[in-house]
Amino acid sequence: MKTSPRGAFAIAAHEGIVPAAYLDSVGVRTFGIGHTASAGYPDPATISMEMPEDLGPNMALAIQTFLADLAIFERRVLAATEGVELEQHQFDALVSFDFNTGGIHRARLTQRINAGNFAPDLIKTGFMGWTKAGGKVREYLKRRRTEEAAMFNLGEYPAAASVPVWSVTPSGRPDFSFPGLIDRIGYERFAALLAQKQGQDAQEADPAPEPAKTKEPPTGHVAAPAVGAGLAAVAASYNLDSPIVLLGCLVVLLVSAFVAWRVMRKRKKDSS
């Protein structure tokens, strides 16, 4: 069983994305979407707390790490509730709970679920027993547990409009002020980012077979489509907003056209 896109979005909306290492509310070094060293690679200690000029690589790493972390907590929830048939929304709620607390194996909530006690009030009480961080009750944890309980009991997913992307202050804390808000990623864009990364991982795990070889063209024949394909590859790989790259593509096109013209001219002379 896997976390649904809506479940993943709910978790990310609570956690936010920070494309640099930072210290969480209790001083644990964290990266991306709530990732800590206890979840495995990458160790946030190896990632700079300074905001990168190019956010792209760190954002991609944050999404990749989030998917890997989700897989870990999915397995934990399945192991902790083995033999229990969970609805998708119930599974999503428990993955969110464990992602944030790491308490799925010792929570009274899990004991009640395994005993078949799905009474809504007891389920909510089980969630609400995990609202402390650093020994203090935190309002943001109360909100999260309330939403997870509603997700489990009623199938109601949080009405979060977006996943916030935050910068990091010089002191290494997320900058939750308005100027610190870099971006807001809506559900459709976030789901597309997850699907894109999952597709890339699938291709790497199971590479597509090599295409069949085609016959070589006759000597003197210029395969114009190959030139076009080469330019398409360049266009797909580089940013054509760059004048230098655009100029390079135009030069390749002109040279290719000149070569084709010379070959055709030579063939006409040879045939006459």
C-alpha positions in Angstrom: 0.0 0.0 0.0 1.3 3.4 -0.9 0.5 6.9 0.2 -1.9 8.6 -2.1 -1.0 11.9 -3.8 -3.4 13.7 -1.5 -1.8 12.1 1.5 1.7 13.1 0.3 0.5 16.6 -0.4 -1.0 16.9 3.2 2.4 15.8 4.7 4.4 18.2 2.6 2.0 21.1 3.3 2.6 20.5 7.0 6.3 20.2 6.7 7.0 22.7 4.0 10.0 22.6 1.8 13.3 24.2 2.7 15.9 23.7 -0.1 18.9 24.0 2.4 19.8 22.4 5.7 18.1 24.1 8.7 17.4 23.6 12.4 13.9 22.5 13.3 11.9 23.7 16.4 14.0 21.6 18.7 17.3 22.1 17.1 17.6 19.0 14.9 19.4 19.5 11.6 16.9 18.9 8.9 16.6 19.3 5.1 13.9 19.5 2.4 10.6 18.1 3.6 11.2 17.3 7.2 14.1 14.9 6.5 16.5 14.2 9.3 19.6 11.9 9.5 17.6 9.3 11.3 15.7 8.6 8.1 18.9 7.9 6.2 20.6 9.4 3.2 21.3 12.3 2.7 22.6 13.4 6.1 21.6 17.0 6.5 25.0 17.6 8.2 26.5 17.3 4.7 24.2 20.0 3.2 24.9 23.7 3.6 22.7 25.9 5.6 23.2 28.7 3.1 20.5 29.1 0.4 21.9 28.1 -3.0 21.7 30.5 -5.9 20.3 27.8 -8.1 17.4 26.2 -6.2 16.8 23.5 -8.9 19.3 20.8 -7.7 18.3 21.1 -4.0 14.6 21.1 -4.8 15.0 18.0 -6.9 17.0 16.4 -4.0 14.2 17.4 -1.6 11.6 15.7 -3.7 13.7 12.6 -4.2 14.5 12.4 -0.5 10.8 12.9 0.4 9.8 9.9 -1.8 12.5 7.7 -0.2 11.3 8.8 3.3 7.7 8.1 2.4 8.6 4.5 1.4 10.3 4.0 4.8 7.3 5.2 6.8 4.9 3.3 4.6 6.7 0.1 5.4 6.7 1.0 9.1 3.0 1.5 9.2 2.3 -1.7 7.3 4.5 -3.6 9.7 2.9 -2.0 12.8 -0.6 -2.7 11.6 0.0 -6.1 9.9 -3.2 -8.0 9.4 -5.4 -4.9 9.6 -7.3 -3.8 6.5 -6.9 -0.1 6.3 -8.8 2.3 4.0 -6.5 4.6 1.9 -7.4 7.7 4.0 -6.6 5.8 7.2 -3.3 4.6 5.9 -2.4 8.2 4.7 -3.2 9.5 8.2 -1.0 6.9 9.9 1.9 7.6 7.5 1.6 11.3 8.2 1.6 10.6 12.0 4.7 8.4 11.9 6.5 10.7 9.4 6.2 13.4 12.1 6.5 11.5 15.3 8.2 8.2 14.5 5.9 6.7 17.1 3.8 4.2 15.1 5.3 1.1 16.9 4.7 2.3 20.4 1.6 4.5 20.2 -1.6 3.5 22.0 -3.3 4.6 18.8 -1.7 1.6 17.0 -2.7 -0.8 19.8 -6.3 0.3 19.5 -6.3 -0.1 15.7 -4.7 -3.6 15.9 -7.4 -4.5 18.5 -10.1 -3.5 16.0 -11.2 -0.5 18.1 -11.9 2.1 15.6 -14.2 4.3 17.8 -13.7 7.8 16.5 -13.3 9.4 19.9 -10.6 6.9 21.0 -8.8 7.3 17.6 -8.7 11.0 18.0 -7.5 10.7 21.6 -4.7 8.5 20.3 -3.6 11.1 17.8 -3.9 14.0 20.3 -1.5 12.2 22.7 1.4 13.3 20.4 1.4 17.1 20.5 4.6 17.8 22.3 8.1 18.8 21.0 10.9 19.6 23.3 8.7 18.8 26.2 6.2 21.5 25.3 2.7 21.3 23.7 2.9 22.9 20.3 -0.1 24.5 18.6 1.1 23.5 15.2 1.3 19.8 16.4 -2.3 20.1 17.8 -3.5 21.3 14.5 -1.7 18.5 12.6 -3.0 15.8 15.0 -6.5 17.1 14.7 -6.3 17.0 10.9 -4.8 13.5 10.9 -7.6 12.3 13.2 -10.2 13.8 10.8 -8.4 12.1 7.9 -8.4 8.7 9.6 -12.0 8.9 10.9 -13.8 10.8 8.2 -11.6 10.7 5.1 -11.3 14.5 5.3 -8.0 15.7 3.9 -6.6 19.1 5.0 -7.8 22.0 2.9 -4.2 23.3 2.4 -4.0 25.2 -0.8 -0.2 24.8 -1.3 3.1 23.5 -0.1 5.2 26.5 1.1 8.9 26.8 0.1 10.9 28.6 2.7 14.3 30.2 2.8 16.7 29.9 5.7 17.8 32.7 8.1 21.5 33.4 8.8 20.9 31.6 12.2 19.9 28.4 10.4 16.2 28.6 11.1 13.4 28.5 8.4 12.4 32.1 7.6 8.6 31.9 8.1 8.2 35.6 7.4 6.6 36.8 4.2 9.9 37.8 2.6 11.2 34.3 3.4 8.4 32.6 1.4 10.1 31.6 -1.9 7.2 29.8 -3.6 3.9 28.1 -3.0 3.4 24.8 -4.8 -0.3 23.8 -5.5 -1.6 20.3 -5.4 -1.4 19.6 -9.2 2.1 20.9 -9.6 3.3 19.0 -6.5 1.7 15.8 -7.7 3.3 16.3 -11.1 6.8 16.7 -9.4 6.3 13.5 -7.5 5.1 11.6 -10.6 8.0 13.0 -12.7 10.6 11.9 -10.1 8.9 8.5 -9.7 9.1 8.0 -13.4 12.8 8.9 -13.5 13.5 6.4 -10.7 11.5 3.7 -12.6 13.5 4.3 -15.8 16.8 4.1 -13.9 15.7 0.8 -12.2 14.4 -0.7 -15.4 16.1 0.9 -18.4 14.2 0.7 -21.7 15.7 -1.7 -24.3 18.0 -0.2 -26.9 16.2 0.8 -30.1 16.6 -1.4 -33.1 19.4 -0.3 -35.4 18.4 1.3 -38.7 20.1 0.8 -42.0 22.9 3.2 -42.8 21.9 5.8 -45.4 23.7 5.6 -48.8 27.0 7.4 -49.2 26.5 11.1 -49.9 23.0 11.1 -48.4 22.5 13.7 -45.8 20.0 12.6 -43.1 18.3 15.9 -42.4 16.0 14.5 -39.8 19.1 13.5 -37.8 20.1 17.1 -37.7 16.7 18.1 -36.5 16.8 15.4 -33.8 20.1 16.6 -32.7 18.8 20.2 -32.4 15.8 18.9 -30.5 18.1 17.1 -28.1 20.0 20.4 -27.6 16.8 22.2 -27.0 15.6 19.7 -24.5 18.9 19.7 -22.6 19.7 23.4 -22.5 18.0 26.7 -21.7 17.4 28.4 -25.0 16.8 31.6 -23.2 20.5 31.9 -23.2 21.7 33.9 -26.3 25.0 31.9 -26.4 23.2 28.6 -26.6 20.7 29.9 -29.1 23.5 31.2 -31.3 25.3 27.8 -31.1 22.2 26.0 -32.3 21.8 28.4 -35.2 25.4 27.8 -36.2 24.9 24.1 -36.2 21.8 24.4 -38.3 23.6 26.7 -40.9 26.6 24.4 -41.1 24.4 21.3 -41.6 22.4 23.1 -44.3 25.6 24.1 -46.1 27.0 20.6 -46.0 23.8 19.2 -47.4 23.9 21.8 -50.2 27.5 20.9 -51.1 26.7 17.2 -51.2 23.7 17.7 -53.4 25.7 19.9 -55.8 28.4 17.3 -56.0 25.9 14.6 -56.8 24.4 16.6 -59.6 27.9 17.2 -61.1 28.8 13.5 -60.9 25.5 12.5 -62.7 25.9 15.1 -65.5 
